[in-house]
Coordinates of C-alpha atoms in Angstrom, one line a residue:
X295 CA 0.0 0.0 0.0
X296 CA 1.3 3.4 -0.9
X297 CA 2.0 5.3 2.4
X298 CA -0.3 8.1 1.6
X299 CA -3.0 6.2 -0.2
X300 CA -5.6 6.9 2.5
X301 CA -4.4 9.5 4.9
X302 CA -3.7 12.2 2.3
X303 CA -1.1 13.3 4.8
X304 CA 2.5 14.3 4.2
X305 CA 3.3 13.7 7.9
X306 CA 3.3 17.3 8.9
X307 CA -0.4 18.0 8.9
X308 CA -0.7 19.1 5.2
X309 CA -2.7 17.2 2.7
X310 CA -0.6 16.1 -0.3
X311 CA -3.5 16.3 -2.7
X312 CA -7.0 17.7 -2.8
X313 CA -9.2 15.9 -0.3
X314 CA -12.2 14.3 -2.0
X315 CA -15.8 15.1 -1.2
X316 CA -16.9 11.9 0.4
X317 CA -20.4 10.6 1.2
X318 CA -21.2 8.8 4.4
X319 CA -21.7 5.5 2.5
X320 CA -18.3 5.9 0.9
X321 CA -16.7 6.6 4.3
X322 CA -18.1 3.4 5.8
X323 CA -17.1 1.2 2.9
X324 CA -13.6 2.7 2.8
X325 CA -13.1 2.1 6.5
X326 CA -14.2 -1.5 6.3
X327 CA -11.8 -2.3 3.4
X328 CA -8.9 -0.7 5.2
X329 CA -9.5 -2.7 8.4
X330 CA -9.8 -5.9 6.4
X331 CA -6.5 -5.1 4.7
X332 CA -4.7 -4.5 8.0
X333 CA -4.0 -1.4 10.0
X334 CA -1.3 0.8 8.5
X335 CA 0.4 4.0 9.4
X336 CA 3.3 5.7 7.7
X337 CA 5.5 5.7 10.8
X338 CA 9.2 5.3 10.9
X339 CA 9.1 2.4 13.3
X340 CA 8.7 -1.3 12.5
X341 CA 8.6 -2.6 16.0
X342 CA 5.1 -3.6 17.2
X343 CA 5.9 -4.0 20.8
X344 CA 8.9 -3.6 23.1
X345 CA 9.5 -5.2 26.5
X346 CA 11.9 -4.5 29.2
X347 CA 13.0 -7.2 31.6
X348 CA 14.6 -6.8 35.0
X349 CA 16.9 -9.2 36.7
X350 CA 15.0 -9.4 40.0
X351 CA 12.0 -11.2 38.4
X352 CA 9.2 -11.8 40.9
X353 CA 6.1 -9.8 41.3
X354 CA 7.1 -6.2 41.0
X355 CA 5.1 -3.4 39.3
X356 CA 4.6 -3.5 35.6
X357 CA 3.9 -0.5 33.3
X358 CA 2.3 -1.3 29.9
X359 CA 2.3 1.7 27.5
X360 CA 0.2 1.7 24.3
X361 CA 1.0 4.5 21.8
X362 CA -1.7 5.3 19.3
X363 CA 0.4 6.3 16.3
X364 CA -1.1 9.0 14.0
X365 CA -2.8 11.3 16.4
X366 CA -6.1 9.9 17.8
X367 CA -9.2 12.0 18.0
X368 CA -9.7 12.5 21.7
X369 CA -12.8 14.6 21.2
X370 CA -14.6 11.5 19.8
X371 CA -13.2 9.1 22.3
X372 CA -14.3 11.1 25.4
X373 CA -16.7 13.6 24.0
X374 CA -17.9 16.8 25.7
X375 CA -21.6 16.3 24.9
X376 CA -22.9 19.0 27.1
X377 CA -21.0 21.7 25.1
X378 CA -23.0 22.9 22.2
X379 CA -19.9 23.8 20.3
X380 CA -19.0 20.1 20.0
X381 CA -22.0 19.6 17.8
X382 CA -21.6 22.9 16.0
X383 CA -18.0 22.1 15.0
X384 CA -18.8 18.5 14.0
X385 CA -22.1 18.3 12.2
X386 CA -21.3 14.9 10.7
X387 CA -18.8 13.4 13.1
X388 CA -20.3 14.3 16.6
X389 CA -21.7 11.3 18.5
X390 CA -25.3 11.6 19.8
X391 CA -25.7 12.5 23.5
X392 CA -26.4 9.8 26.1
X393 CA -30.1 10.8 26.3
X394 CA -30.6 11.2 22.6
X395 CA -32.9 8.2 22.5
X396 CA -30.4 6.2 20.3
X397 CA -29.4 2.6 21.2
X398 CA -26.4 2.2 23.5
X399 CA -24.2 1.2 20.5
X400 CA -25.1 4.4 18.6
X401 CA -24.7 7.1 21.2
X402 CA -22.3 8.2 24.0
X403 CA -22.4 6.6 27.4
X404 CA -22.4 9.2 30.2
X405 CA -19.3 9.4 32.3
X406 CA -19.8 12.4 34.6
X407 CA -22.7 14.4 33.4
X408 CA -20.5 16.4 30.9
X409 CA -18.4 13.9 29.0
X410 CA -19.6 10.7 27.3
X411 CA -17.7 7.6 26.2
X412 CA -17.5 6.4 22.6
X413 CA -19.6 3.2 22.2
X414 CA -16.6 1.4 20.8
X415 CA -15.1 1.7 24.3
X416 CA -18.0 0.0 26.1
X417 CA -15.9 -3.1 26.8
X418 CA -13.9 -0.9 29.3
X419 CA -16.8 1.0 30.8
X420 CA -17.1 -1.4 33.7
X421 CA -13.5 -0.5 34.6
X422 CA -14.5 3.2 34.7
X423 CA -17.6 2.5 36.8
X424 CA -15.6 0.4 39.3
X425 CA -13.0 3.2 39.6
X426 CA -10.1 1.4 37.8
X427 CA -10.1 3.5 34.6
X428 CA -9.4 7.3 34.4
X429 CA -9.1 9.7 31.5
X430 CA -7.1 12.8 31.2
X431 CA -8.4 15.3 28.7
X432 CA -6.8 18.3 26.9
X433 CA -3.4 16.6 27.5
X434 CA -0.3 17.0 25.4
X435 CA 3.2 18.4 25.0
X436 CA 4.4 21.9 24.0
X437 CA 5.1 20.8 20.5
X438 CA 3.2 23.0 18.0
X439 CA 4.6 21.7 14.7
X440 CA 1.6 19.4 14.0
X441 CA 4.2 16.9 12.7
X442 CA 3.7 13.3 13.7
X443 CA 7.4 12.7 13.8
X444 CA 8.3 15.8 15.9
X445 CA 5.3 15.2 18.3
X446 CA 6.0 11.5 18.8
X447 CA 9.7 12.1 19.3
X448 CA 9.0 14.8 21.9
X449 CA 6.8 12.5 24.0
X450 CA 9.1 9.5 23.7
X451 CA 12.1 11.5 24.7
X452 CA 10.1 12.9 27.7
X453 CA 10.4 16.5 26.6
X454 CA 8.1 19.5 26.6
X455 CA 9.3 20.4 23.1
X456 CA 12.2 19.6 20.8
X457 CA 14.2 22.6 22.0
X458 CA 14.8 20.8 25.3
X459 CA 17.3 18.2 24.0
X460 CA 18.3 15.3 26.2
X461 CA 20.1 12.0 25.8
X462 CA 17.9 9.0 25.2
X463 CA 14.3 8.2 25.8
X464 CA 12.4 8.7 29.1
X465 CA 11.9 5.0 29.7
X466 CA 15.6 4.4 29.1
X467 CA 16.4 7.1 31.7
X468 CA 14.1 5.3 34.1
X469 CA 15.8 2.0 33.6
X470 CA 19.2 3.4 33.7
X471 CA 18.5 5.4 36.9
X472 CA 17.7 2.1 38.8
X473 CA 21.1 0.4 38.5
X474 CA 20.4 -2.2 41.1
X475 CA 18.0 -3.9 38.7
X476 CA 20.1 -3.7 35.5
X477 CA 20.4 -6.8 33.4
X478 CA 21.3 -7.5 29.7
X479 CA 17.8 -8.6 29.0
X480 CA 15.9 -6.0 30.9
X481 CA 15.0 -4.1 27.7
X482 CA 13.8 -6.1 24.7
X483 CA 12.3 -4.7 21.5
X484 CA 9.9 -6.9 19.5
X485 CA 10.9 -5.8 16.0
X486 CA 13.7 -4.5 14.0
X487 CA 14.1 -1.1 15.7
X488 CA 14.1 0.2 19.3
X489 CA 11.4 2.9 20.1
X490 CA 12.7 6.3 21.0
X491 CA 11.4 5.9 24.5
X492 CA 13.8 3.0 25.1
X493 CA 16.7 4.6 23.1
X494 CA 19.8 4.4 25.2
X495 CA 18.5 1.7 27.6
X496 CA 21.3 -0.5 28.9
X497 CA 21.2 -4.1 27.5
X498 CA 18.3 -3.5 25.1
X499 CA 17.7 -6.3 22.6
X500 CA 15.4 -6.3 19.6
X501 CA 13.5 -9.5 18.6
X502 CA 10.7 -9.9 16.1
X503 CA 8.6 -12.1 18.4
X504 CA 9.0 -14.1 21.6
X505 CA 9.1 -17.3 19.5
X506 CA 12.3 -16.1 17.9
X507 CA 13.9 -15.4 21.3
X508 CA 15.3 -18.8 22.1
X509 CA 18.2 -21.2 21.6
X510 CA 16.1 -24.1 20.4
X511 CA 18.0 -24.6 17.1
X512 CA 21.6 -24.8 18.5
X513 CA 23.6 -27.9 19.1
X514 CA 23.4 -29.2 22.7
X515 CA 27.2 -29.0 22.9
X516 CA 27.1 -25.3 22.1
X517 CA 24.4 -24.7 24.7
X518 CA 26.4 -26.6 27.3
X519 CA 29.5 -24.6 26.4
X520 CA 27.6 -21.3 27.0
X521 CA 26.4 -22.7 30.4
X522 CA 29.9 -23.5 31.4
X523 CA 31.3 -20.3 30.1
X524 CA 29.0 -18.1 32.2
X525 CA 28.7 -20.5 35.2
X526 CA 31.5 -18.9 37.1
X527 CA 32.9 -15.4 37.8
X528 CA 31.5 -12.2 39.2
X529 CA 32.3 -9.9 36.3
X530 CA 29.6 -7.9 34.6
X531 CA 30.0 -10.1 31.5
X532 CA 29.6 -13.3 33.4
X533 CA 26.5 -12.0 35.3
X534 CA 25.0 -10.8 32.0
X535 CA 25.6 -14.2 30.4
X536 CA 23.9 -16.0 33.4
X537 CA 20.9 -13.6 33.3
X538 CA 20.5 -14.1 29.5
X539 CA 20.6 -17.9 29.8
X540 CA 18.1 -17.8 32.7
X541 CA 15.5 -15.9 30.7
X542 CA 16.1 -18.1 27.7
X543 CA 15.5 -21.2 29.8
X544 CA 12.2 -19.7 31.0
X545 CA 11.1 -18.9 27.4
X546 CA 12.2 -22.3 26.1
X547 CA 10.4 -24.2 28.8
X548 CA 7.0 -22.5 28.0
X549 CA 6.6 -21.7 24.3
X550 CA 4.6 -18.5 23.9
X551 CA 3.0 -19.9 20.7
X552 CA 1.2 -22.4 22.9
X553 CA 0.0 -19.9 25.4
X554 CA -3.7 -20.1 26.3
X555 CA -5.4 -17.1 27.9
X556 CA -7.2 -17.6 31.2
X557 CA -10.6 -16.6 32.6
X558 CA -12.3 -16.8 29.3
X559 CA -10.3 -13.9 27.8
X560 CA -10.5 -13.6 24.0
X561 CA -7.9 -11.4 22.4
X562 CA -8.7 -9.9 19.0
X563 CA -6.8 -11.4 16.1
X564 CA -5.0 -8.1 15.5
X565 CA -1.4 -6.9 16.0
X566 CA -2.4 -5.1 19.2
X567 CA -4.3 -8.1 20.5
X568 CA -1.4 -10.4 19.8
X569 CA 1.1 -8.0 21.4
X570 CA -1.0 -7.8 24.6
X571 CA -1.3 -11.5 24.7
X572 CA 2.4 -11.9 24.5
X573 CA 2.8 -9.3 27.3
X574 CA 0.4 -11.3 29.5
X575 CA 2.5 -14.4 28.8
X576 CA 5.6 -12.6 30.0
X577 CA 4.0 -11.3 33.1
X578 CA 2.5 -14.6 34.2
X579 CA 5.8 -16.5 33.4
X580 CA 7.8 -14.5 35.9
X581 CA 10.6 -13.3 33.6
X582 CA 10.6 -10.1 35.5
X583 CA 8.8 -7.9 33.0
X584 CA 8.7 -4.3 34.2
X585 CA 7.9 -2.3 31.1
X586 CA 6.1 -3.2 27.9
X587 CA 5.7 -0.6 25.1
X588 CA 3.1 -1.4 22.4
X589 CA 2.0 0.4 19.4
X590 CA -1.4 0.7 17.7
X591 CA -1.2 2.3 14.3
X592 CA -3.5 4.0 11.7
X593 CA -5.0 6.8 13.8
X594 CA -4.3 9.6 11.2
X595 CA -8.0 10.2 10.3
X596 CA -7.9 13.1 7.7
X597 CA -10.7 11.4 5.8
X598 CA -13.5 8.9 6.4
X599 CA -13.1 9.1 10.2
X600 CA -16.7 8.0 11.0
X601 CA -18.5 8.4 14.3
X602 CA -20.5 5.4 15.7
X603 CA -19.1 3.2 12.9
X604 CA -16.3 3.5 10.4
X605 CA -12.6 3.9 10.7
X606 CA -12.1 5.4 14.1
X607 CA -14.8 3.2 15.6
X608 CA -13.1 0.1 14.4
X609 CA -9.7 1.1 15.8
X610 CA -11.2 2.0 19.2
X611 CA -13.1 -1.3 19.3
X612 CA -9.9 -3.2 18.7
X613 CA -8.1 -1.1 21.4
X614 CA -10.9 -1.6 24.0
X615 CA -11.4 -5.3 23.3
X616 CA -7.6 -6.0 23.4
X617 CA -7.2 -4.2 26.8
X618 CA -10.3 -5.9 28.2
X619 CA -9.0 -9.3 27.2
X620 CA -5.6 -8.5 28.7
X621 CA -7.3 -7.4 32.0
X622 CA -9.5 -10.5 32.1
X623 CA -6.6 -12.8 31.2
X624 CA -4.3 -11.4 34.0
X625 CA -7.0 -11.7 36.7
X626 CA -5.3 -11.2 40.0
X627 CA -2.0 -10.2 38.4
X628 CA -3.6 -6.9 37.4
X629 CA -3.0 -5.7 41.0
X630 CA 0.6 -4.9 39.9
X631 CA -0.1 -3.6 36.4
X632 CA -0.8 -0.1 35.1
X633 CA -1.8 0.4 31.5
X634 CA -1.5 3.8 29.8
X635 CA -2.9 4.8 26.4
X636 CA -1.5 7.9 24.8
X637 CA -1.2 9.6 21.4
X638 CA 1.1 12.3 20.0
X639 CA -1.6 14.9 19.6
X640 CA -5.4 15.3 19.3
X641 CA -7.3 16.3 16.1
X642 CA -8.6 19.7 15.1
X643 CA -11.9 20.6 16.7
X644 CA -13.8 21.2 13.5
X645 CA -14.3 18.4 11.0
X646 CA -13.0 19.0 7.4
X647 CA -14.6 18.5 4.0
X648 CA -13.3 14.9 3.8
X649 CA -15.4 13.8 6.8
X650 CA -12.3 13.6 8.9
X651 CA -10.2 15.8 11.2
X652 CA -6.7 17.3 10.8
X653 CA -3.8 17.5 13.1
X654 CA -4.6 19.3 16.4
X655 CA -3.1 19.7 19.8
X656 CA -4.9 18.6 23.0
X657 CA -5.6 14.9 23.1
X658 CA -7.0 12.3 25.5
X659 CA -5.1 9.8 27.6
X660 CA -6.4 6.7 29.4
X661 CA -4.9 5.1 32.5
X662 CA -6.1 1.7 33.7
X663 CA -5.2 -0.4 36.8
X664 CA -6.3 -1.3 40.3
X665 CA -3.9 1.4 41.6
X666 CA -5.7 4.1 39.6
X667 CA -8.1 6.5 41.2
X668 CA -10.5 6.0 38.3
X669 CA -14.0 6.9 37.5
X670 CA -13.0 10.4 36.8
X671 CA -12.0 12.8 34.0
X672 CA -8.8 14.5 35.0
X673 CA -7.5 17.8 33.6
X674 CA -8.7 21.4 33.2
X675 CA -11.3 21.6 30.4
X676 CA -10.5 24.6 28.2
X677 CA -13.7 24.7 26.2
X678 CA -14.6 24.6 22.5
X679 CA -15.7 28.2 22.1
X680 CA -13.7 29.7 19.2
X681 CA -11.8 32.2 21.3
X682 CA -10.7 29.5 23.6
X683 CA -9.1 27.3 20.9
X684 CA -5.4 27.4 20.2
X685 CA -3.5 27.6 17.0
X686 CA -5.6 27.0 13.8
X687 CA -8.5 25.7 15.8
X688 CA -7.1 23.1 18.2
X689 CA -8.2 22.0 21.6
X690 CA -5.8 23.8 24.0
X691 CA -3.4 21.7 26.0
X692 CA -3.9 22.3 29.7
X693 CA -2.1 19.2 31.2
X694 CA 1.5 18.3 30.5
X695 CA 1.6 14.6 29.6
X696 CA 4.7 14.2 31.8
X697 CA 2.6 15.0 34.9
X698 CA 0.9 11.6 34.4
X699 CA 4.0 9.7 33.8
X700 CA 5.9 11.4 36.6
X701 CA 3.2 10.3 39.0
X702 CA 3.3 6.7 37.7
X703 CA 7.1 6.7 37.8
X704 CA 7.1 7.6 41.5
X705 CA 3.9 6.1 42.7
X706 CA 3.9 2.8 40.7
X707 CA 7.4 2.1 39.6
X708 CA 8.9 3.4 42.8
X709 CA 11.5 5.5 41.0
X710 CA 12.2 8.8 42.9
X711 CA 14.5 10.1 40.2
X712 CA 11.8 12.0 38.3
X713 CA 14.2 15.0 38.0
X714 CA 16.6 12.7 36.0
X715 CA 13.9 11.0 33.9
X716 CA 12.1 14.2 33.1
X717 CA 14.7 16.9 33.5
X718 CA 13.4 20.4 34.0
X719 CA 9.9 19.4 34.6
X720 CA 8.1 20.5 37.8
X721 CA 6.2 17.5 39.0
X722 CA 2.6 18.3 39.6
X723 CA 0.7 15.1 40.6
X724 CA -2.9 14.9 39.4
X725 CA -3.9 12.4 42.0
X726 CA -4.5 9.8 39.3
X727 CA -3.0 7.0 41.5
X728 CA -5.1 6.2 44.6

């Protein structure tokens, strides 16, 4: 598929050709064919998921980050249905209000009397009702380029904007600032490249899948030689060799291809569903997984976005069903897991002539876990009145995305080096962890 065959985007928020005039029927048909053909986004990364292992194993805290590549439309994920300007700006894309009389699957579900949840996210509504799922609205960085690449890089490096250059990604700085847990296999990338967030992590390794990460095809004599080579000594190399062989033994003894989810969990047969299934496998097999970074691609909805069906709806449905399966599969293990869902920026407030939305600013973030003080919408709502919008018509950013990760870093991962991980940022906890 040509990289711009559906997005009409040159990566910087400009259309590379005239956007077509599209009917609602064409929008639905187009979305269905794209989903059937596989989710795609013109990103620079080929890795689907990345995992980081720590040497202490056991039952420590786990952070699972899901990055929605392409700029997800937060205004149609958690919609401000009580604000008339939401419907004025989006005559075709706005989702009917909770008390519109529409069926549950064709309208918003009320969250707090002001915001409503996209019906595609209903598989996770019980988590919100039980206080384990929170949203942060109008969240973002200080990047104003409207470029996917600049905005993603800014967030993965843990910056406010690209002028604040630092070395390595923010997750790498977290891993490197806890040296007592360092090990060669602590950071693993599932794919050909390492994400910017793990760039610079000590001992990071890239693999295409867990099934590839093994010594199953080597001669027994060679395996025995490796065991003997690293069986003695207290040097860093010897310790690294022993740690590597230990994790390989775990993965070889329980093939991830044969993994069966528990508690009736059913993962979607999608890249994200498969990645979360492998993440659950790692958590339950005690390899010491601490951080897993997963991608969901294809959120650049310049055209044919849809509302209660269509392109965005299908992506959200896959996201919600994948996370719901992960939560169900883990069962009691969820007590030590926090899942975050972020994107590089939100979409423009007003819909465009292609029944889509263009690159914006403020987005929406989700945080899930038993440690989360959920059932709330965090962040200061800036409003959708024209004179409250920023830039060319964007939802203003009122919450620094680093505030959420700083709180998770200190409260969940027990890393008190926030000044190292996010240099120059003044930590302002939102109270998102209970």
